Amino acid sequence: MTESASSGGAPALPLALYVHTPWCVSKCPYCDFNSHAAHTPPFAHYVTRLLADLDLELDRPGARRPLSSVFIGGGTPSLFPGPAVRRLLDGIRERADLLPEIEITLEANPGTRDAARFADYREAGVNRLSIGVQSLSAARLRALGRIHGPDEVYETLRMARAAGFDNINLDMMFALPEQDLASAKQDLEVLIALEPEHISYYQLTLEPNTAFHAHPPPVPDPDLAADIGEQGLEDLARAGYRQYEVSAHARVGARCRHNLNYWEFGDYLGIGAGAHGKLTQESPGRGALQVSRTAKHRHPAAYLNASTDTLVSSTRNLDEQDLIFEFALNALRLSEGFTCALFTRTTGLPWSCISNILRDAERDGMVRILADRVEPTDRGRRFLDDLVARFAPGS
């Protein structure tokens, strides 16, 4: 593989927008996201603050580029009434240029109360839904602390289709409490039969600072969890869903462009409580590009009460080792891996910075180095944490 030179200027990377809504009806025991239980969130006040936050973001160097995607995540964005989402999206359109075929995703939970807003969301410009199903077993849903049942999933999907959504992701977890191979297979087969365009299939993990971490449920042991995961990959592939990332499976043309931008180390603005952003610009006098990460105040009250010019709680410029590690952390999640050109274009670094690490990983059967691409092997995907750790500072 040959080494590519940097162009010497800031690359024309895609730019996405992430919008965080921090409220849920209740906090799930496995959830470590920035979400807070609330029955009457201040929707109007929050949208006003989001748009002021976006004004601040767009004043940052390198932020005036057309948006390729918008992702409204949470929390539970489908708690927001239709007029609030319309006001948000209209405000985004007034402030930023949007690419003609922009992908606009909104996360939703199953439930007819939330689903009743789908027509309003579609009319406001949302063209992709991501619905947190997690399981289609009533017993498993209870064990996960979910407040919906299987019937609500079916009705929510019916209402989404009726509202005009033809690009839908369904989330499902595996290695659930007391789950075995047979019950996991049945759960996934029922989900596949719903024919979503995209499926996110990922293992339940007991994250720190969650109720499940403090009081672990009886989850499958690592060997059984691995077997369930492999079984799921085979079933998804047979059903026509191609795995393009560790947990992401899509039909042709239905890959999530917003998440692909993360994994390809693209840029994104982040607005909302606890939202993170990444921007790339020229760095005079340095070989690498200047890549900065920002974060907003995490707690909704702190975010809403901060003055507009103090919404950012932290800013960090990535050094060369940070760039290498964070690029690998994202790009190696992709089934197709990454190209030499992508590495240089997003970091400004020469290929020689990672060539020795990759040769060692190839020798150990973790990656394949092709003419213009590096991709993880089956072994590399199975031990992805170990593969990525090779790129960590000081490794």
mmCIF file of N, CA, C and O in Angstrom, residues 43-120:
data_model
loop_
_atom_site.group_PDB
_atom_site.id
_atom_site.type_symbol
_atom_site.label_atom_id
_atom_site.label_comp_id
_atom_site.label_asym_id
_atom_site.label_seq_id
_atom_site.Cartn_x
_atom_site.Cartn_y
_atom_site.Cartn_z
ATOM 1 N N PHE A 43 -40.546 21.345 26.794
ATOM 2 C CA PHE A 43 -40.274 21.161 25.369
ATOM 3 C C PHE A 43 -39.955 22.479 24.648
ATOM 4 O O PHE A 43 -38.968 22.573 23.927
ATOM 5 N N ALA A 44 -40.814 23.495 24.828
ATOM 6 C CA ALA A 44 -40.622 24.753 24.100
ATOM 7 C C ALA A 44 -39.322 25.434 24.506
ATOM 8 O O ALA A 44 -38.565 25.919 23.651
ATOM 9 N N HIS A 45 -39.063 25.485 25.798
ATOM 10 C CA HIS A 45 -37.824 26.102 26.297
ATOM 11 C C HIS A 45 -36.609 25.362 25.754
ATOM 12 O O HIS A 45 -35.618 25.979 25.360
ATOM 13 N N TYR A 46 -36.705 24.047 25.693
ATOM 14 C CA TYR A 46 -35.558 23.253 25.246
ATOM 15 C C TYR A 46 -35.274 23.486 23.767
ATOM 16 O O TYR A 46 -34.118 23.609 23.365
ATOM 17 N N VAL A 47 -36.303 23.563 22.938
ATOM 18 C CA VAL A 47 -36.080 23.822 21.519
ATOM 19 C C VAL A 47 -35.456 25.199 21.324
ATOM 20 O O VAL A 47 -34.548 25.370 20.492
ATOM 21 N N THR A 48 -35.907 26.190 22.093
ATOM 22 C CA THR A 48 -35.293 27.519 22.013
ATOM 23 C C THR A 48 -33.808 27.449 22.331
ATOM 24 O O THR A 48 -32.969 28.045 21.635
ATOM 25 N N ARG A 49 -33.474 26.685 23.363
ATOM 26 C CA ARG A 49 -32.063 26.558 23.739
ATOM 27 C C ARG A 49 -31.281 25.783 22.671
ATOM 28 O O ARG A 49 -30.126 26.122 22.366
ATOM 29 N N LEU A 50 -31.875 24.743 22.103
ATOM 30 C CA LEU A 50 -31.195 23.988 21.043
ATOM 31 C C LEU A 50 -30.831 24.883 19.864
ATOM 32 O O LEU A 50 -29.718 24.799 19.318
ATOM 33 N N LEU A 51 -31.741 25.752 19.464
ATOM 34 C CA LEU A 51 -31.468 26.610 18.321
ATOM 35 C C LEU A 51 -30.413 27.664 18.651
ATOM 36 O O LEU A 51 -29.584 28.007 17.795
ATOM 37 N N ALA A 52 -30.407 28.158 19.882
ATOM 38 C CA ALA A 52 -29.335 29.065 20.299
ATOM 39 C C ALA A 52 -28.003 28.335 20.326
ATOM 40 O O ALA A 52 -26.954 28.897 19.956
ATOM 41 N N ASP A 53 -28.029 27.073 20.736
ATOM 42 C CA ASP A 53 -26.831 26.225 20.745
ATOM 43 C C ASP A 53 -26.310 26.039 19.316
ATOM 44 O O ASP A 53 -25.106 26.123 19.048
ATOM 45 N N LEU A 54 -27.227 25.812 18.380
ATOM 46 C CA LEU A 54 -26.815 25.644 16.988
ATOM 47 C C LEU A 54 -26.189 26.926 16.435
ATOM 48 O O LEU A 54 -25.201 26.872 15.695
ATOM 49 N N ASP A 55 -26.752 28.076 16.790
ATOM 50 C CA ASP A 55 -26.144 29.343 16.372
ATOM 51 C C ASP A 55 -24.694 29.421 16.840
ATOM 52 O O ASP A 55 -23.805 29.837 16.086
ATOM 53 N N LEU A 56 -24.461 29.012 18.070
ATOM 54 C CA LEU A 56 -23.106 29.020 18.630
ATOM 55 C C LEU A 56 -22.204 28.061 17.860
ATOM 56 O O LEU A 56 -21.060 28.401 17.516
ATOM 57 N N GLU A 57 -22.716 26.868 17.567
ATOM 58 C CA GLU A 57 -21.925 25.869 16.846
ATOM 59 C C GLU A 57 -21.549 26.348 15.449
ATOM 60 O O GLU A 57 -20.424 26.142 14.992
ATOM 61 N N LEU A 58 -22.474 26.974 14.770
ATOM 62 C CA LEU A 58 -22.227 27.396 13.389
ATOM 63 C C LEU A 58 -21.238 28.551 13.292
ATOM 64 O O LEU A 58 -20.734 28.846 12.202
ATOM 65 N N ASP A 59 -20.951 29.200 14.416
ATOM 66 C CA ASP A 59 -19.938 30.262 14.430
ATOM 67 C C ASP A 59 -18.526 29.711 14.598
ATOM 68 O O ASP A 59 -17.555 30.465 14.496
ATOM 69 N N ARG A 60 -18.420 28.408 14.837
ATOM 70 C CA ARG A 60 -17.096 27.821 15.045
ATOM 71 C C ARG A 60 -16.385 27.643 13.702
ATOM 72 O O ARG A 60 -17.035 27.364 12.685
ATOM 73 N N PRO A 61 -15.050 27.799 13.695
ATOM 74 C CA PRO A 61 -14.310 27.618 12.433
ATOM 75 C C PRO A 61 -14.551 26.225 11.847
ATOM 76 O O PRO A 61 -14.500 25.221 12.555
ATOM 77 N N GLY A 62 -14.846 26.180 10.569
ATOM 78 C CA GLY A 62 -15.042 24.902 9.899
ATOM 79 C C GLY A 62 -16.450 24.362 9.958
ATOM 80 O O GLY A 62 -16.728 23.287 9.410
ATOM 81 N N ALA A 63 -17.380 25.101 10.610
ATOM 82 C CA ALA A 63 -18.731 24.574 10.800
ATOM 83 C C ALA A 63 -19.688 24.950 9.682
ATOM 84 O O ALA A 63 -20.795 24.412 9.620
ATOM 85 N N ARG A 64 -19.312 25.844 8.807
ATOM 86 C CA ARG A 64 -20.210 26.286 7.742
ATOM 87 C C ARG A 64 -20.069 25.381 6.522
ATOM 88 O O ARG A 64 -19.487 25.743 5.510
ATOM 89 N N ARG A 65 -20.604 24.178 6.667
ATOM 90 C CA ARG A 65 -20.652 23.211 5.581
ATOM 91 C C ARG A 65 -22.058 22.639 5.507
ATOM 92 O O ARG A 65 -22.743 22.572 6.527
ATOM 93 N N PRO A 66 -22.502 22.192 4.352
ATOM 94 C CA PRO A 66 -23.844 21.602 4.279
ATOM 95 C C PRO A 66 -23.961 20.363 5.173
ATOM 96 O O PRO A 66 -23.020 19.562 5.274
ATOM 97 N N LEU A 67 -25.093 20.215 5.809
ATOM 98 C CA LEU A 67 -25.339 19.057 6.659
ATOM 99 C C LEU A 67 -25.760 17.867 5.806
ATOM 100 O O LEU A 67 -26.644 17.978 4.953
ATOM 101 N N SER A 68 -25.123 16.714 6.060
ATOM 102 C CA SER A 68 -25.474 15.493 5.336
ATOM 103 C C SER A 68 -26.501 14.658 6.093
ATOM 104 O O SER A 68 -27.172 13.808 5.494
ATOM 105 N N SER A 69 -26.615 14.858 7.402
ATOM 106 C CA SER A 69 -27.588 14.104 8.195
ATOM 107 C C SER A 69 -27.891 14.852 9.480
ATOM 108 O O SER A 69 -27.083 15.650 9.971
ATOM 109 N N VAL A 70 -29.060 14.588 10.016
ATOM 110 C CA VAL A 70 -29.464 15.067 11.336
ATOM 111 C C VAL A 70 -29.970 13.848 12.095
ATOM 112 O O VAL A 70 -30.743 13.053 11.556
ATOM 113 N N PHE A 71 -29.528 13.695 13.343
ATOM 114 C CA PHE A 71 -29.966 12.559 14.155
ATOM 115 C C PHE A 71 -30.474 13.118 15.485
ATOM 116 O O PHE A 71 -29.719 13.742 16.232
ATOM 117 N N ILE A 72 -31.747 12.893 15.766
ATOM 118 C CA ILE A 72 -32.352 13.337 17.020
ATOM 119 C C ILE A 72 -32.418 12.130 17.939
ATOM 120 O O ILE A 72 -33.202 11.203 17.726
ATOM 121 N N GLY A 73 -31.543 12.117 18.948
ATOM 122 C CA GLY A 73 -31.415 10.959 19.822
ATOM 123 C C GLY A 73 -31.709 11.303 21.273
ATOM 124 O O GLY A 73 -32.026 12.436 21.619
ATOM 125 N N GLY A 74 -31.579 10.310 22.139
ATOM 126 C CA GLY A 74 -31.921 10.570 23.535
ATOM 127 C C GLY A 74 -31.429 9.502 24.479
ATOM 128 O O GLY A 74 -30.522 8.747 24.131
ATOM 129 N N GLY A 75 -32.099 9.427 25.631
ATOM 130 C CA GLY A 75 -33.433 9.882 25.886
ATOM 131 C C GLY A 75 -34.469 9.312 24.940
ATOM 132 O O GLY A 75 -34.252 8.361 24.230
ATOM 133 N N THR A 76 -35.633 9.929 24.970
ATOM 134 C CA THR A 76 -36.725 9.506 24.105
ATOM 135 C C THR A 76 -37.243 10.713 23.327
ATOM 136 O O THR A 76 -38.138 11.427 23.797
ATOM 137 N N PRO A 77 -36.701 10.960 22.138
ATOM 138 C CA PRO A 77 -37.160 12.103 21.352
ATOM 139 C C PRO A 77 -38.643 12.058 21.006
ATOM 140 O O PRO A 77 -39.259 13.106 20.809
ATOM 141 N N SER A 78 -39.217 10.848 20.924
ATOM 142 C CA SER A 78 -40.629 10.763 20.550
ATOM 143 C C SER A 78 -41.563 11.221 21.667
ATOM 144 O O SER A 78 -42.784 11.201 21.489
ATOM 145 N N LEU A 79 -41.020 11.654 22.806
ATOM 146 C CA LEU A 79 -41.829 12.349 23.804
ATOM 147 C C LEU A 79 -42.204 13.744 23.323
ATOM 148 O O LEU A 79 -43.199 14.312 23.744
ATOM 149 N N PHE A 80 -41.370 14.302 22.419
ATOM 150 C CA PHE A 80 -41.582 15.672 21.971
ATOM 151 C C PHE A 80 -42.794 15.749 21.047
ATOM 152 O O PHE A 80 -42.935 14.949 20.121
ATOM 153 N N PRO A 81 -43.682 16.727 21.270
ATOM 154 C CA PRO A 81 -44.836 16.863 20.387
ATOM 155 C C PRO A 81 -44.408 17.270 18.982
ATOM 156 O O PRO A 81 -43.336 17.850 18.772
ATOM 157 N N GLY A 82 -45.281 16.967 18.022
ATOM 158 C CA GLY A 82 -44.972 17.261 16.628
ATOM 159 C C GLY A 82 -44.597 18.717 16.377
ATOM 160 O O GLY A 82 -43.605 18.996 15.680
ATOM 161 N N PRO A 83 -45.338 19.699 16.909
ATOM 162 C CA PRO A 83 -44.978 21.100 16.656
ATOM 163 C C PRO A 83 -43.583 21.458 17.164
ATOM 164 O O PRO A 83 -42.901 22.297 16.552
ATOM 165 N N ALA A 84 -43.128 20.832 18.255
ATOM 166 C CA ALA A 84 -41.787 21.119 18.762
ATOM 167 C C ALA A 84 -40.715 20.602 17.805
ATOM 168 O O ALA A 84 -39.711 21.275 17.548
ATOM 169 N N VAL A 85 -40.948 19.406 17.253
ATOM 170 C CA VAL A 85 -39.996 18.852 16.290
ATOM 171 C C VAL A 85 -40.012 19.672 14.999
ATOM 172 O O VAL A 85 -38.955 19.933 14.402
ATOM 173 N N ARG A 86 -41.178 20.105 14.575
ATOM 174 C CA ARG A 86 -41.255 20.954 13.378
ATOM 175 C C ARG A 86 -40.483 22.258 13.618
ATOM 176 O O ARG A 86 -39.738 22.706 12.739
ATOM 177 N N ARG A 87 -40.691 22.874 14.769
ATOM 178 C CA ARG A 87 -39.993 24.137 15.064
ATOM 179 C C ARG A 87 -38.481 23.922 15.081
ATOM 180 O O ARG A 87 -37.713 24.750 14.583
ATOM 181 N N LEU A 88 -38.054 22.805 15.639
ATOM 182 C CA LEU A 88 -36.628 22.488 15.662
ATOM 183 C C LEU A 88 -36.081 22.343 14.240
ATOM 184 O O LEU A 88 -35.069 22.964 13.889
ATOM 185 N N LEU A 89 -36.733 21.520 13.420
ATOM 186 C CA LEU A 89 -36.226 21.277 12.073
ATOM 187 C C LEU A 89 -36.332 22.514 11.190
ATOM 188 O O LEU A 89 -35.442 22.786 10.371
ATOM 189 N N ASP A 90 -37.403 23.292 11.361
ATOM 190 C CA ASP A 90 -37.489 24.551 10.613
ATOM 191 C C ASP A 90 -36.346 25.484 11.010
ATOM 192 O O ASP A 90 -35.752 26.163 10.152
ATOM 193 N N GLY A 91 -36.030 25.516 12.304
ATOM 194 C CA GLY A 91 -34.928 26.358 12.779
ATOM 195 C C GLY A 91 -33.587 25.907 12.240
ATOM 196 O O GLY A 91 -32.725 26.734 11.922
ATOM 197 N N ILE A 92 -33.398 24.597 12.130
ATOM 198 C CA ILE A 92 -32.155 24.075 11.551
ATOM 199 C C ILE A 92 -32.051 24.477 10.089
ATOM 200 O O ILE A 92 -30.995 24.927 9.627
ATOM 201 N N ARG A 93 -33.168 24.342 9.357
ATOM 202 C CA ARG A 93 -33.165 24.687 7.931
ATOM 203 C C ARG A 93 -32.906 26.179 7.713
ATOM 204 O O ARG A 93 -32.282 26.574 6.723
ATOM 205 N N GLU A 94 -33.377 27.015 8.629
ATOM 206 C CA GLU A 94 -33.147 28.456 8.509
ATOM 207 C C GLU A 94 -31.694 28.833 8.737
ATOM 208 O O GLU A 94 -31.212 29.830 8.190
ATOM 209 N N ARG A 95 -30.990 28.031 9.524
ATOM 210 C CA ARG A 95 -29.639 28.390 9.937
ATOM 211 C C ARG A 95 -28.544 27.703 9.127
ATOM 212 O O ARG A 95 -27.420 28.209 9.052
ATOM 213 N N ALA A 96 -28.824 26.537 8.590
ATOM 214 C CA ALA A 96 -27.775 25.735 7.948
ATOM 215 C C ALA A 96 -28.224 25.274 6.569
ATOM 216 O O ALA A 96 -29.430 25.140 6.309
ATOM 217 N N ASP A 97 -27.259 25.035 5.709
ATOM 218 C CA ASP A 97 -27.547 24.426 4.410
ATOM 219 C C ASP A 97 -27.677 22.919 4.598
ATOM 220 O O ASP A 97 -26.868 22.306 5.305
ATOM 221 N N LEU A 98 -28.667 22.325 3.962
ATOM 222 C CA LEU A 98 -28.888 20.887 4.031
ATOM 223 C C LEU A 98 -28.701 20.293 2.644
ATOM 224 O O LEU A 98 -29.169 20.856 1.649
ATOM 225 N N LEU A 99 -27.997 19.172 2.578
ATOM 226 C CA LEU A 99 -27.856 18.495 1.305
ATOM 227 C C LEU A 99 -29.234 18.030 0.819
ATOM 228 O O LEU A 99 -30.104 17.697 1.637
ATOM 229 N N PRO A 100 -29.444 17.980 -0.498
ATOM 230 C CA PRO A 100 -30.779 17.652 -1.025
ATOM 231 C C PRO A 100 -31.347 16.331 -0.515
ATOM 232 O O PRO A 100 -32.539 16.229 -0.248
ATOM 233 N N GLU A 101 -30.488 15.317 -0.368
ATOM 234 C CA GLU A 101 -30.965 13.991 0.062
ATOM 235 C C GLU A 101 -30.619 13.734 1.527
ATOM 236 O O GLU A 101 -30.281 12.606 1.906
ATOM 237 N N ILE A 102 -30.742 14.758 2.347
ATOM 238 C CA ILE A 102 -30.344 14.633 3.749
ATOM 239 C C ILE A 102 -31.164 13.550 4.454
ATOM 240 O O ILE A 102 -32.358 13.363 4.188
ATOM 241 N N GLU A 103 -30.486 12.801 5.330
ATOM 242 C CA GLU A 103 -31.129 11.790 6.178
ATOM 243 C C GLU A 103 -31.429 12.440 7.523
ATOM 244 O O GLU A 103 -30.533 12.970 8.166
ATOM 245 N N ILE A 104 -32.684 12.390 7.945
ATOM 246 C CA ILE A 104 -33.093 12.967 9.238
ATOM 247 C C ILE A 104 -33.754 11.868 10.054
ATOM 248 O O ILE A 104 -34.857 11.412 9.740
ATOM 249 N N THR A 105 -33.052 11.418 11.082
ATOM 250 C CA THR A 105 -33.495 10.293 11.915
ATOM 251 C C THR A 105 -34.024 10.796 13.249
ATOM 252 O O THR A 105 -33.462 11.723 13.842
ATOM 253 N N LEU A 106 -35.065 10.164 13.736
ATOM 254 C CA LEU A 106 -35.564 10.420 15.084
ATOM 255 C C LEU A 106 -35.729 9.088 15.793
ATOM 256 O O LEU A 106 -36.300 8.148 15.236
ATOM 257 N N GLU A 107 -35.206 8.996 17.024
ATOM 258 C CA GLU A 107 -35.363 7.783 17.828
ATOM 259 C C GLU A 107 -36.733 7.784 18.493
ATOM 260 O O GLU A 107 -37.224 8.835 18.932
ATOM 261 N N ALA A 108 -37.335 6.592 18.581
ATOM 262 C CA ALA A 108 -38.663 6.472 19.174
ATOM 263 C C ALA A 108 -38.747 5.188 19.976
ATOM 264 O O ALA A 108 -38.060 4.204 19.684
ATOM 265 N N ASN A 109 -39.607 5.201 20.968
ATOM 266 C CA ASN A 109 -39.914 3.996 21.722
ATOM 267 C C ASN A 109 -41.265 3.454 21.282
ATOM 268 O O ASN A 109 -42.149 4.223 20.869
ATOM 269 N N PRO A 110 -41.463 2.142 21.351
ATOM 270 C CA PRO A 110 -42.776 1.592 21.032
ATOM 271 C C PRO A 110 -43.838 2.133 21.986
ATOM 272 O O PRO A 110 -43.586 2.342 23.164
ATOM 273 N N GLY A 111 -45.012 2.356 21.460
ATOM 274 C CA GLY A 111 -46.125 2.865 22.259
ATOM 275 C C GLY A 111 -47.007 3.734 21.397
ATOM 276 O O GLY A 111 -46.513 4.593 20.666
ATOM 277 N N THR A 112 -48.301 3.533 21.467
ATOM 278 C CA THR A 112 -49.211 4.251 20.578
ATOM 279 C C THR A 112 -49.246 5.743 20.888
ATOM 280 O O THR A 112 -49.519 6.552 19.993
ATOM 281 N N ARG A 113 -48.956 6.131 22.111
ATOM 282 C CA ARG A 113 -48.952 7.562 22.436
ATOM 283 C C ARG A 113 -47.848 8.269 21.655
ATOM 284 O O ARG A 113 -48.062 9.336 21.080
ATOM 285 N N ASP A 114 -46.641 7.677 21.649
ATOM 286 C CA ASP A 114 -45.553 8.256 20.869
ATOM 287 C C ASP A 114 -45.828 8.121 19.373
ATOM 288 O O ASP A 114 -45.589 9.048 18.593
ATOM 289 N N ALA A 115 -46.334 6.951 18.965
ATOM 290 C CA ALA A 115 -46.549 6.687 17.544
ATOM 291 C C ALA A 115 -47.592 7.620 16.940
ATOM 292 O O ALA A 115 -47.571 7.889 15.728
ATOM 293 N N ALA A 116 -48.498 8.141 17.755
ATOM 294 C CA ALA A 116 -49.512 9.064 17.254
ATOM 295 C C ALA A 116 -48.882 10.343 16.710
ATOM 296 O O ALA A 116 -49.522 11.076 15.949
ATOM 297 N N ARG A 117 -47.637 10.609 17.063
ATOM 298 C CA ARG A 117 -46.938 11.808 16.588
ATOM 299 C C ARG A 117 -46.185 11.565 15.278
ATOM 300 O O ARG A 117 -45.618 12.494 14.711
ATOM 301 N N PHE A 118 -46.145 10.324 14.809
ATOM 302 C CA PHE A 118 -45.312 9.996 13.652
ATOM 303 C C PHE A 118 -45.690 10.796 12.406
ATOM 304 O O PHE A 118 -44.827 11.224 11.644
ATOM 305 N N ALA A 119 -46.980 10.979 12.169
ATOM 306 C CA ALA A 119 -47.396 11.724 10.981
ATOM 307 C C ALA A 119 -46.883 13.158 11.046
ATOM 308 O O ALA A 119 -46.449 13.723 10.029
ATOM 309 N N ASP A 120 -46.904 13.749 12.242
ATOM 310 C CA ASP A 120 -46.381 15.109 12.410
ATOM 311 C C ASP A 120 -44.875 15.144 12.160
ATOM 312 O O ASP A 120 -44.365 16.088 11.540
#
